[in-house]
PDB file of C-alpha atoms in Angstrom:
ATOM      1  CA  MET A 260     109.384  54.439 -72.183  1.00  0.00           C
ATOM      2  CA  GLN A 261     107.022  51.549 -71.501  1.00  0.00           C
ATOM      3  CA  SER A 262     107.537  49.379 -68.400  1.00  0.00           C
ATOM      4  CA  PRO A 263     109.191  46.000 -69.162  1.00  0.00           C
ATOM      5  CA  LEU A 264     106.930  44.188 -66.642  1.00  0.00           C
ATOM      6  CA  PRO A 265     104.147  43.267 -69.113  1.00  0.00           C
ATOM      7  CA  LEU A 266     106.766  41.870 -71.486  1.00  0.00           C
ATOM      8  CA  LEU A 267     108.374  39.858 -68.669  1.00  0.00           C
ATOM      9  CA  ALA A 268     104.985  38.455 -67.630  1.00  0.00           C
ATOM     10  CA  LEU A 269     104.234  37.537 -71.223  1.00  0.00           C
ATOM     11  CA  ALA A 270     107.638  35.847 -71.594  1.00  0.00           C
ATOM     12  CA  GLY A 271     107.081  33.911 -68.340  1.00  0.00           C
ATOM     13  CA  ALA A 272     103.663  32.717 -69.479  1.00  0.00           C
ATOM     14  CA  ALA A 273     105.129  31.653 -72.821  1.00  0.00           C
ATOM     15  CA  LEU A 274     107.873  29.666 -71.073  1.00  0.00           C
ATOM     16  CA  LEU A 275     105.365  27.891 -68.796  1.00  0.00           C
ATOM     17  CA  SER A 276     103.105  27.138 -71.747  1.00  0.00           C
ATOM     18  CA  THR A 277     106.084  25.836 -73.721  1.00  0.00           C
ATOM     19  CA  SER A 278     107.183  23.688 -70.771  1.00  0.00           C
ATOM     20  CA  LEU A 279     103.754  22.029 -70.460  1.00  0.00           C
ATOM     21  CA  ALA A 280     103.516  21.534 -74.208  1.00  0.00           C
ATOM     22  CA  GLU A 281     107.007  20.000 -74.332  1.00  0.00           C
ATOM     23  CA  ALA A 282     106.146  17.667 -71.429  1.00  0.00           C
ATOM     24  CA  GLN A 283     103.073  16.425 -73.275  1.00  0.00           C
ATOM     25  CA  THR A 284     104.822  15.954 -76.629  1.00  0.00           C
ATOM     26  CA  THR A 285     107.592  13.730 -75.282  1.00  0.00           C
ATOM     27  CA  ALA A 286     107.229  10.280 -76.819  1.00  0.00           C
ATOM     28  CA  PRO A 287     105.060   8.202 -74.460  1.00  0.00           C
ATOM     29  CA  ARG A 288     107.618   5.380 -74.184  1.00  0.00           C
ATOM     30  CA  GLU A 289     110.413   7.830 -73.289  1.00  0.00           C
ATOM     31  CA  ARG A 290     108.127   9.550 -70.785  1.00  0.00           C
ATOM     32  CA  VAL A 291     107.202   6.242 -69.096  1.00  0.00           C
ATOM     33  CA  LYS A 292     110.876   5.232 -68.940  1.00  0.00           C
ATOM     34  CA  ARG A 293     111.702   8.574 -67.285  1.00  0.00           C
ATOM     35  CA  GLY A 294     108.806   8.025 -64.851  1.00  0.00           C
ATOM     36  CA  GLU A 295     110.147   4.586 -63.947  1.00  0.00           C
ATOM     37  CA  TYR A 296     113.538   6.164 -63.196  1.00  0.00           C
ATOM     38  CA  LEU A 297     111.922   8.866 -61.059  1.00  0.00           C
ATOM     39  CA  ALA A 298     109.788   6.363 -59.112  1.00  0.00           C
ATOM     40  CA  SER A 299     112.996   4.460 -58.409  1.00  0.00           C
ATOM     41  CA  ILE A 300     115.088   7.397 -57.155  1.00  0.00           C
ATOM     42  CA  MET A 301     112.119   8.847 -55.248  1.00  0.00           C
ATOM     43  CA  ASP A 302     111.786   5.400 -53.597  1.00  0.00           C
ATOM     44  CA  CYS A 303     108.028   5.218 -54.147  1.00  0.00           C
ATOM     45  CA  GLY A 304     108.240   1.439 -53.740  1.00  0.00           C
ATOM     46  CA  GLY A 305     109.877   1.917 -50.332  1.00  0.00           C
ATOM     47  CA  CYS A 306     106.463   2.700 -48.863  1.00  0.00           C
ATOM     48  CA  HIS A 307     103.958   1.566 -51.479  1.00  0.00           C
ATOM     49  CA  THR A 308     105.089  -2.063 -51.986  1.00  0.00           C
ATOM     50  CA  PRO A 309     103.619  -4.838 -49.808  1.00  0.00           C
ATOM     51  CA  GLY A 310     106.117  -6.508 -47.494  1.00  0.00           C
ATOM     52  CA  VAL A 311     108.758  -3.775 -47.578  1.00  0.00           C
ATOM     53  CA  PHE A 312     108.329  -2.833 -43.912  1.00  0.00           C
ATOM     54  CA  LEU A 313     108.372  -6.530 -42.959  1.00  0.00           C
ATOM     55  CA  GLY A 314     111.700  -7.113 -44.706  1.00  0.00           C
ATOM     56  CA  LYS A 315     110.141  -9.204 -47.503  1.00  0.00           C
ATOM     57  CA  PRO A 316     109.079  -6.950 -50.389  1.00  0.00           C
ATOM     58  CA  ASP A 317     106.550  -8.598 -52.699  1.00  0.00           C
ATOM     59  CA  MET A 318     107.880  -7.398 -56.046  1.00  0.00           C
ATOM     60  CA  ALA A 319     105.059  -9.203 -57.880  1.00  0.00           C
ATOM     61  CA  ARG A 320     102.809  -6.527 -56.312  1.00  0.00           C
ATOM     62  CA  LYS A 321     105.208  -3.586 -56.595  1.00  0.00           C
ATOM     63  CA  PHE A 322     103.465  -0.260 -55.837  1.00  0.00           C
ATOM     64  CA  ALA A 323     100.247  -2.073 -54.771  1.00  0.00           C
ATOM     65  CA  GLY A 324     100.168  -0.458 -51.307  1.00  0.00           C
ATOM     66  CA  SER A 325     101.423  -1.494 -47.899  1.00  0.00           C
ATOM     67  CA  GLU A 326      99.790  -3.584 -45.224  1.00  0.00           C
ATOM     68  CA  VAL A 327     101.933  -1.751 -42.639  1.00  0.00           C
ATOM     69  CA  GLY A 328     100.993   1.803 -41.756  1.00  0.00           C
ATOM     70  CA  PHE A 329     102.336   4.871 -40.007  1.00  0.00           C
ATOM     71  CA  LYS A 330     100.694   5.939 -36.752  1.00  0.00           C
ATOM     72  CA  ILE A 331     101.054   9.666 -36.257  1.00  0.00           C
ATOM     73  CA  PRO A 332      99.973  10.725 -32.744  1.00  0.00           C
ATOM     74  CA  GLY A 333      96.912  12.955 -32.817  1.00  0.00           C
ATOM     75  CA  LEU A 334      96.232  12.286 -36.520  1.00  0.00           C
ATOM     76  CA  GLY A 335      95.710   8.553 -36.937  1.00  0.00           C
ATOM     77  CA  THR A 336      97.229   5.589 -38.757  1.00  0.00           C
ATOM     78  CA  PHE A 337      97.859   5.860 -42.483  1.00  0.00           C
ATOM     79  CA  PHE A 338      98.582   2.959 -44.846  1.00  0.00           C
ATOM     80  CA  PRO A 339     100.457   3.709 -48.090  1.00  0.00           C
ATOM     81  CA  PRO A 340      97.900   3.227 -50.888  1.00  0.00           C
ATOM     82  CA  ASN A 341      97.960   1.224 -54.090  1.00  0.00           C
ATOM     83  CA  LEU A 342      99.595   3.236 -56.895  1.00  0.00           C
ATOM     84  CA  THR A 343      98.792   0.782 -59.692  1.00  0.00           C
ATOM     85  CA  PRO A 344      95.972   1.595 -62.126  1.00  0.00           C
ATOM     86  CA  ASP A 345      93.506  -0.877 -60.609  1.00  0.00           C
ATOM     87  CA  ARG A 346      90.143   0.926 -60.843  1.00  0.00           C
ATOM     88  CA  GLU A 347      88.797  -0.280 -57.498  1.00  0.00           C
ATOM     89  CA  THR A 348      91.844  -0.420 -55.214  1.00  0.00           C
ATOM     90  CA  GLY A 349      94.368   1.839 -56.940  1.00  0.00           C
ATOM     91  CA  LEU A 350      94.719   4.928 -59.124  1.00  0.00           C
ATOM     92  CA  GLY A 351      92.708   3.566 -62.066  1.00  0.00           C
ATOM     93  CA  ALA A 352      90.014   6.228 -61.780  1.00  0.00           C
ATOM     94  CA  TRP A 353      92.571   9.038 -61.413  1.00  0.00           C
ATOM     95  CA  SER A 354      93.773  11.008 -64.445  1.00  0.00           C
ATOM     96  CA  GLU A 355      97.438  11.843 -64.941  1.00  0.00           C
ATOM     97  CA  GLN A 356      96.572  15.396 -63.831  1.00  0.00           C
ATOM     98  CA  ASP A 357      94.984  14.013 -60.629  1.00  0.00           C
ATOM     99  CA  ILE A 358      98.191  12.102 -59.868  1.00  0.00           C
ATOM    100  CA  ILE A 359     100.357  15.146 -60.604  1.00  0.00           C
ATOM    101  CA  LYS A 360      98.250  17.327 -58.301  1.00  0.00           C
ATOM    102  CA  ALA A 361      98.410  14.766 -55.464  1.00  0.00           C
ATOM    103  CA  VAL A 362     102.166  14.256 -55.815  1.00  0.00           C
ATOM    104  CA  ARG A 363     102.881  17.995 -55.954  1.00  0.00           C
ATOM    105  CA  THR A 364     100.325  19.382 -53.473  1.00  0.00           C
ATOM    106  CA  GLY A 365      99.152  16.449 -51.354  1.00  0.00           C
ATOM    107  CA  VAL A 366      95.524  16.950 -52.454  1.00  0.00           C
ATOM    108  CA  ARG A 367      93.575  13.938 -53.742  1.00  0.00           C
ATOM    109  CA  PRO A 368      90.854  14.257 -56.404  1.00  0.00           C
ATOM    110  CA  ASP A 369      88.214  13.987 -53.638  1.00  0.00           C
ATOM    111  CA  GLY A 370      89.797  16.975 -51.858  1.00  0.00           C
ATOM    112  CA  ARG A 371      91.297  15.025 -48.950  1.00  0.00           C
ATOM    113  CA  MET A 372      94.918  15.609 -47.992  1.00  0.00           C
ATOM    114  CA  LEU A 373      97.476  12.828 -48.271  1.00  0.00           C
ATOM    115  CA  ALA A 374      99.141  11.549 -45.105  1.00  0.00           C
ATOM    116  CA  PRO A 375     101.845  13.822 -43.692  1.00  0.00           C
ATOM    117  CA  ALA A 376     104.410  11.040 -44.231  1.00  0.00           C
ATOM    118  CA  MET A 377     104.073  11.590 -47.995  1.00  0.00           C
ATOM    119  CA  PRO A 378     106.816  14.077 -48.973  1.00  0.00           C
ATOM    120  CA  TYR A 379     104.646  16.084 -51.378  1.00  0.00           C
ATOM    121  CA  ALA A 380     106.281  19.348 -50.274  1.00  0.00           C
ATOM    122  CA  SER A 381     109.551  18.077 -51.757  1.00  0.00           C
ATOM    123  CA  TYR A 382     107.861  16.452 -54.749  1.00  0.00           C
ATOM    124  CA  GLY A 383     106.102  19.759 -55.431  1.00  0.00           C
ATOM    125  CA  LYS A 384     109.390  20.893 -56.922  1.00  0.00           C
ATOM    126  CA  LEU A 385     109.135  18.377 -59.793  1.00  0.00           C
ATOM    127  CA  ASN A 386     109.169  20.149 -63.144  1.00  0.00           C
ATOM    128  CA  ASP A 387     106.210  19.630 -65.494  1.00  0.00           C
ATOM    129  CA  ALA A 388     107.941  17.017 -67.636  1.00  0.00           C
ATOM    130  CA  ASP A 389     109.025  14.929 -64.642  1.00  0.00           C
ATOM    131  CA  ALA A 390     105.647  15.165 -62.911  1.00  0.00           C
ATOM    132  CA  LEU A 391     103.922  14.003 -66.100  1.00  0.00           C
ATOM    133  CA  ALA A 392     106.506  11.226 -66.567  1.00  0.00           C
ATOM    134  CA  LEU A 393     105.868   9.903 -63.045  1.00  0.00           C
ATOM    135  CA  ALA A 394     102.083   9.960 -63.555  1.00  0.00           C
ATOM    136  CA  SER A 395     102.435   8.279 -66.961  1.00  0.00           C
ATOM    137  CA  TYR A 396     104.571   5.555 -65.432  1.00  0.00           C
ATOM    138  CA  PHE A 397     102.031   4.753 -62.712  1.00  0.00           C
ATOM    139  CA  LYS A 398      99.228   4.686 -65.310  1.00  0.00           C
ATOM    140  CA  SER A 399     101.322   2.270 -67.448  1.00  0.00           C
ATOM    141  CA  LEU A 400     101.766  -0.359 -64.723  1.00  0.00           C
ATOM    142  CA  PRO A 401      99.739  -3.551 -64.767  1.00  0.00           C
ATOM    143  CA  PRO A 402      96.799  -3.098 -62.387  1.00  0.00           C
ATOM    144  CA  VAL A 403      97.144  -5.029 -59.132  1.00  0.00           C
ATOM    145  CA  ARG A 404      94.016  -5.618 -57.086  1.00  0.00           C
ATOM    146  CA  HIS A 405      95.128  -4.985 -53.510  1.00  0.00           C
ATOM    147  CA  ALA A 406      93.383  -2.859 -50.919  1.00  0.00           C
ATOM    148  CA  PRO A 407      95.668  -1.842 -48.046  1.00  0.00           C
ATOM    149  CA  PRO A 408      93.945  -1.317 -44.697  1.00  0.00           C
ATOM    150  CA  VAL A 409      91.903   1.878 -44.501  1.00  0.00           C
ATOM    151  CA  LEU A 410      93.198   4.775 -42.464  1.00  0.00           C
ATOM    152  CA  SER A 411      92.039   5.052 -38.884  1.00  0.00           C
ATOM    153  CA  GLY A 412      91.486   8.203 -36.889  1.00  0.00           C
ATOM    154  CA  PRO A 413      93.444   9.048 -33.733  1.00  0.00           C
ATOM    155  CA  THR A 414      90.914   7.317 -31.451  1.00  0.00           C
ATOM    156  CA  GLU A 415      90.249   4.295 -33.707  1.00  0.00           C
ATOM    157  CA  THR A 416      91.986   0.931 -33.630  1.00  0.00           C
ATOM    158  CA  PRO A 417      94.218   0.516 -36.714  1.00  0.00           C
ATOM    159  CA  LYS A 418      93.155  -2.260 -39.103  1.00  0.00           C
ATOM    160  CA  GLY A 419      96.703  -3.561 -39.586  1.00  0.00           C
ATOM    161  CA  PRO A 420     100.235  -3.431 -38.176  1.00  0.00           C
ATOM    162  CA  PHE A 421     101.849  -0.016 -38.002  1.00  0.00           C
ATOM    163  CA  LEU A 422     105.013   1.894 -37.210  1.00  0.00           C
ATOM    164  CA  THR A 423     104.604   4.687 -34.679  1.00  0.00           C
ATOM    165  CA  VAL A 424     106.108   8.118 -35.237  1.00  0.00           C
ATOM    166  CA  VAL A 425     107.365   9.276 -31.856  1.00  0.00           C
ATOM    167  CA  ALA A 426     108.243  12.895 -31.224  1.00  0.00           C
ATOM    168  CA  PRO A 427     111.331  13.371 -29.039  1.00  0.00           C
TER     169      PRO A 427
END
């Protein structure tokens, strides 16, 4: 009798292939609507919207990045970036696959890691359809030109206000 392992591997590959194909064939409008829902429950705007950390969210620039950063001792100060599709200050040059990879693994297209405050380990559990929906939603937003302060290393002076993460 032949081992069932090759058949199981083939079935698994077929399921993964089907899952990716199904994610890509969802009607774009439905996919974007699902992405909007996911961005809401994942609270992406809670970090990536100007004014949120100052108690005055600027909803006209929703997802355009924060002027308030997170200082993580020994690592530096990180400012949540612009998630709108502005080509110069946001994700405009990123493909949907680039966004999916960053959200799931914390790796940017240029190979740098996202800030540790970004919960990519949790978001790595997004299924293919939801990851694509989230990326499609961000690509569908109106571009907002807004460059949050650049990150600063552990010995550099931050370029904007920040919250400090303090270990007990």
